[in-house]
PDB file of C-alpha atoms in Angstrom:
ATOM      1  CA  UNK L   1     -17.040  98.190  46.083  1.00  0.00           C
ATOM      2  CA  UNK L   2     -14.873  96.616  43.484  1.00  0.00           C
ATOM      3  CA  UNK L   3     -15.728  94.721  40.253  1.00  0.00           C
ATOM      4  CA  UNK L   4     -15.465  91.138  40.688  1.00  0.00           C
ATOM      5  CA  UNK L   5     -12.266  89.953  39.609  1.00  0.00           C
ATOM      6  CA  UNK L   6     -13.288  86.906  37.636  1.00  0.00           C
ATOM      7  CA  UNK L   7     -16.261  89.039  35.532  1.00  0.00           C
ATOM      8  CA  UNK L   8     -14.864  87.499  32.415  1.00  0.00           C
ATOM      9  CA  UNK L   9     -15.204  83.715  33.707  1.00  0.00           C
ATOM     10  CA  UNK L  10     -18.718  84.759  34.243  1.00  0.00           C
ATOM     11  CA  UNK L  11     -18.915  85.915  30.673  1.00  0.00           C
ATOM     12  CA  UNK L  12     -17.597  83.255  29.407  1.00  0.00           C
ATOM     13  CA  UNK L  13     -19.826  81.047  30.941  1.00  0.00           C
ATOM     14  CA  UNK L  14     -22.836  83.035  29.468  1.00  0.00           C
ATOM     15  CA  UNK L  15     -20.991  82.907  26.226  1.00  0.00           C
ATOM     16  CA  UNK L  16     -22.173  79.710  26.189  1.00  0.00           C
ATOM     17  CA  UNK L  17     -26.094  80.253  26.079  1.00  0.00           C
ATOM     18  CA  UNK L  18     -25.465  82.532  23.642  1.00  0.00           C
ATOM     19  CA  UNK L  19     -23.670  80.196  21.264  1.00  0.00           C
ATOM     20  CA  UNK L  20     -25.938  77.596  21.774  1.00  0.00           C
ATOM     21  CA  UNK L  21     -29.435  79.749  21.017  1.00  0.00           C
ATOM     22  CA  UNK L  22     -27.476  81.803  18.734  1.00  0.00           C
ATOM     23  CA  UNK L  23     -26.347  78.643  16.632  1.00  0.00           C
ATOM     24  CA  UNK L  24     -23.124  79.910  16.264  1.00  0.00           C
ATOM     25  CA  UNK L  25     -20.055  77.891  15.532  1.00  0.00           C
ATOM     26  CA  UNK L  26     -19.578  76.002  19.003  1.00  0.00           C
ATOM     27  CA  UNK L  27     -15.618  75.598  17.271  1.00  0.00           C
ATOM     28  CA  UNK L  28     -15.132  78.926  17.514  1.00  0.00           C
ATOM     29  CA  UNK L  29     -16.285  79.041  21.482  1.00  0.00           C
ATOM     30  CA  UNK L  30     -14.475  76.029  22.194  1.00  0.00           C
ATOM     31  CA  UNK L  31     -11.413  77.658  21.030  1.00  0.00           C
ATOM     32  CA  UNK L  32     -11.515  81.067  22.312  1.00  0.00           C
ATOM     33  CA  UNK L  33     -13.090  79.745  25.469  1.00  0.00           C
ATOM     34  CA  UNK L  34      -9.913  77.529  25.993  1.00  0.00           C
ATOM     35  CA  UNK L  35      -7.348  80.313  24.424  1.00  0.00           C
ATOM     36  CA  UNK L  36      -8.629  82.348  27.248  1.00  0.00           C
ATOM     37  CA  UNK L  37      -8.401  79.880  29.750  1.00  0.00           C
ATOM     38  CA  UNK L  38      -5.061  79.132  29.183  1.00  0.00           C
ATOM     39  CA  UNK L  39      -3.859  82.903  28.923  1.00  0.00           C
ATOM     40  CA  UNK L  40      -5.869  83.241  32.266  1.00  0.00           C
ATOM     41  CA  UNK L  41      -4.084  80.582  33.862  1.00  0.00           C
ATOM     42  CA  UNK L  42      -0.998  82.062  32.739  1.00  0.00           C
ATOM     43  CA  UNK L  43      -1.654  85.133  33.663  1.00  0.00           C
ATOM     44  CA  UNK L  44      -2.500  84.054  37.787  1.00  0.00           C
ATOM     45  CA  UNK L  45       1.032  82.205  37.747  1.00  0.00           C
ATOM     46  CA  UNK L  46       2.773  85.312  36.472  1.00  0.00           C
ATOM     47  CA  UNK L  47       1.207  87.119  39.187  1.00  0.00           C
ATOM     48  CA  UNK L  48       2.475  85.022  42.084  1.00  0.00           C
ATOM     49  CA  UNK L  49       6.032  84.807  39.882  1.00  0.00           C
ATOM     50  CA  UNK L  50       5.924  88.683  40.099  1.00  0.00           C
ATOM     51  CA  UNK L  51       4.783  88.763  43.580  1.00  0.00           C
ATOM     52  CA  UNK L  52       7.518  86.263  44.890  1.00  0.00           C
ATOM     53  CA  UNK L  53      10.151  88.458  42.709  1.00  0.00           C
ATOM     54  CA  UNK L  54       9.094  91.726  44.120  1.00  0.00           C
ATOM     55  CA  UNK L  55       9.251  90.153  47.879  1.00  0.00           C
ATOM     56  CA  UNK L  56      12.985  89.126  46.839  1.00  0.00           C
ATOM     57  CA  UNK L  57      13.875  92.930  45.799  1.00  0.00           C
ATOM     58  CA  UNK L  58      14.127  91.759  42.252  1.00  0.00           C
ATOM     59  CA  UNK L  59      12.352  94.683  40.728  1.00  0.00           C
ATOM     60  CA  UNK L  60      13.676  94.212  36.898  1.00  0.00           C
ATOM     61  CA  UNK L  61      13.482  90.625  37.009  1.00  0.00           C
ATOM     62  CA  UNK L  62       9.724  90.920  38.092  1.00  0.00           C
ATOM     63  CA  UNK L  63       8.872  93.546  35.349  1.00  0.00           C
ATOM     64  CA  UNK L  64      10.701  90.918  33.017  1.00  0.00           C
ATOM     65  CA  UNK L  65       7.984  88.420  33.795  1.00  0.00           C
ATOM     66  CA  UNK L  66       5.380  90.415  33.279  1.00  0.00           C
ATOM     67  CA  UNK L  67       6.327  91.929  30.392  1.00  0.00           C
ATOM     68  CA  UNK L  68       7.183  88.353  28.871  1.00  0.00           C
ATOM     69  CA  UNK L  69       3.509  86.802  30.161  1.00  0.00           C
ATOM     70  CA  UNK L  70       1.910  89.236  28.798  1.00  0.00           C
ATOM     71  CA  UNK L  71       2.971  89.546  25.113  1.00  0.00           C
ATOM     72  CA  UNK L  72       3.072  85.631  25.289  1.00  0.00           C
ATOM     73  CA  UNK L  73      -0.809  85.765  26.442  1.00  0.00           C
ATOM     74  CA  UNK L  74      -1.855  87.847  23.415  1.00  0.00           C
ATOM     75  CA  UNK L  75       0.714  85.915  21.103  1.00  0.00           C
ATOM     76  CA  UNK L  76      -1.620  82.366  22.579  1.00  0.00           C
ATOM     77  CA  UNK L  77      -4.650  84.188  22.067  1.00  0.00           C
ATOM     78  CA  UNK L  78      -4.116  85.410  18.571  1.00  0.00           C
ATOM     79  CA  UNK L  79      -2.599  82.454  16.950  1.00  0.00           C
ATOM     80  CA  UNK L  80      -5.862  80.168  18.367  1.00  0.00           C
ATOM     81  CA  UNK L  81      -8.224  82.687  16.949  1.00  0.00           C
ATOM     82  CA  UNK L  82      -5.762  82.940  13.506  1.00  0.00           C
ATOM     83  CA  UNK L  83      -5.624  78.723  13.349  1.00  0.00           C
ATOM     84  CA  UNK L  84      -9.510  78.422  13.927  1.00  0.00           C
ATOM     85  CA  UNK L  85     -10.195  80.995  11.240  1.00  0.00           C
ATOM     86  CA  UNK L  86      -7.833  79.227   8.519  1.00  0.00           C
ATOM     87  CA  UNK L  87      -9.928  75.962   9.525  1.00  0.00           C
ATOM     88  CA  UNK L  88     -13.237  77.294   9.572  1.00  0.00           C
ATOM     89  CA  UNK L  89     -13.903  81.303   9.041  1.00  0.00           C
ATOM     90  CA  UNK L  90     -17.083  81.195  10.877  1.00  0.00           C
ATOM     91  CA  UNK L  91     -15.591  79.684  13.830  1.00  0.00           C
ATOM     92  CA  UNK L  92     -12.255  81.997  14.067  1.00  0.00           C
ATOM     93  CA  UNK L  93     -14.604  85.155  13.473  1.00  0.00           C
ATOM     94  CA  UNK L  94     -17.164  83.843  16.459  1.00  0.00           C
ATOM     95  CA  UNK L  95     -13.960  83.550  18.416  1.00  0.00           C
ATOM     96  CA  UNK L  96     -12.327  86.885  17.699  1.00  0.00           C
ATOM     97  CA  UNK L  97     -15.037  88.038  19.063  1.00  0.00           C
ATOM     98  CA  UNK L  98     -15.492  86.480  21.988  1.00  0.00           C
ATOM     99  CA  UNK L  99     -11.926  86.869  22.511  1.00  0.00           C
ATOM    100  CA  UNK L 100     -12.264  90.336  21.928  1.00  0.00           C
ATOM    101  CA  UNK L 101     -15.323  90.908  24.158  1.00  0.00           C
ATOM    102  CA  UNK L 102     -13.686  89.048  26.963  1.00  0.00           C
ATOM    103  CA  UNK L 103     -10.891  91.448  26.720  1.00  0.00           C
ATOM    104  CA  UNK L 104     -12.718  94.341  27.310  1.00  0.00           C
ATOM    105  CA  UNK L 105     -14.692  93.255  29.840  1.00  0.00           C
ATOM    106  CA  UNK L 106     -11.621  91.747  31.495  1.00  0.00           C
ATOM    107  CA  UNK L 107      -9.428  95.355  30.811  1.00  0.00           C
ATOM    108  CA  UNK L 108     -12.434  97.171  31.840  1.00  0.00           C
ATOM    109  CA  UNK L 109     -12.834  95.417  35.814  1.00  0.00           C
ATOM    110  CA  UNK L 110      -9.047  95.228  35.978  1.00  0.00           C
ATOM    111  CA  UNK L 111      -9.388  99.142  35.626  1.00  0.00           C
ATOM    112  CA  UNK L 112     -12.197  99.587  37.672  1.00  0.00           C
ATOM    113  CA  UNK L 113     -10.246  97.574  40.194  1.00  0.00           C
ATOM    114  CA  UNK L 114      -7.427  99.808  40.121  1.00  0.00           C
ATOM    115  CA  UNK L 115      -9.668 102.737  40.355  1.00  0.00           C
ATOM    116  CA  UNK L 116     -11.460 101.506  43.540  1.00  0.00           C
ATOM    117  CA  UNK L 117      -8.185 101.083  45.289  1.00  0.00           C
ATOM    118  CA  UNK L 118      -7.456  97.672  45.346  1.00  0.00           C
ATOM    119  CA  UNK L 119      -4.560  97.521  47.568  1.00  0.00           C
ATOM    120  CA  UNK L 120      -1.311  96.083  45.879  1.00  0.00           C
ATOM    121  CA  UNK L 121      -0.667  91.951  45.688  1.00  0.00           C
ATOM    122  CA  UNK L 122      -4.499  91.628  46.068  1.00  0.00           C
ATOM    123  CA  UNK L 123      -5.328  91.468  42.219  1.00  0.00           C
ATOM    124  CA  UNK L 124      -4.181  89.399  39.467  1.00  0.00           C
ATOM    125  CA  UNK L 125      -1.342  91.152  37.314  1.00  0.00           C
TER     126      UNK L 125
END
């Protein structure tokens, strides 16, 4: 049995009680909650680029994607969490963090995933 593959989403949408009972900066969720979004979004439309690359023999081409996506996704994520902190510090460090525990969690299924033998094409890159 596999992780889910959307864990984070879940988390994020916990994220949200937390912030609320918490009181912490709802800024600094709003932001990481839509950084991550975005980078997620990204990252599922890199993943059928890759796919539709790799079913056209265009190995290097497909590894160029990735590569690009993914230092683009932590380039997104960084300068939201950077921006929010020069507005407000509470808000960027309450969205580092979430950023940061999404991350993880995110990391941590994707290797789990990989571990459980999810066959190839079935996950998102």
């Amino acid at each position: 049995m596999s992780p889910p593959k959307y864990v984070d989403l879940l988390l994020l949408a916990a994220a949200l009680a937390v912030f609320l009972l918490g009181g912490l900066p709802l800024l600094g969720y709003a932001v990481g909650a839509a950084a991550w979004l975005a980078q997620r979004l990204v990252q599922i439309l890199a993943a059928r680029r890759v796919a539709s690359e790799l079913a056209a023999g265009k190995r290097q081409r497909a590894m160029a994607i990735l590569a690009a996506t993914t230092l683009g996704r932590v380039w997104l994520m960084t300068t939201a969490v950077l921006l929010v902190g020069i507005a407000e510090r509470e808000a960027g460090l309450a969205a580092a963090i979430l950023v940061l525990v999404l991350f993880t969690v995110s990391f941590a299924a994707q290797g789990l995933a990989h571990l459980f033998g999810e066959p190839e094409g079935q996950g998102v890159a």
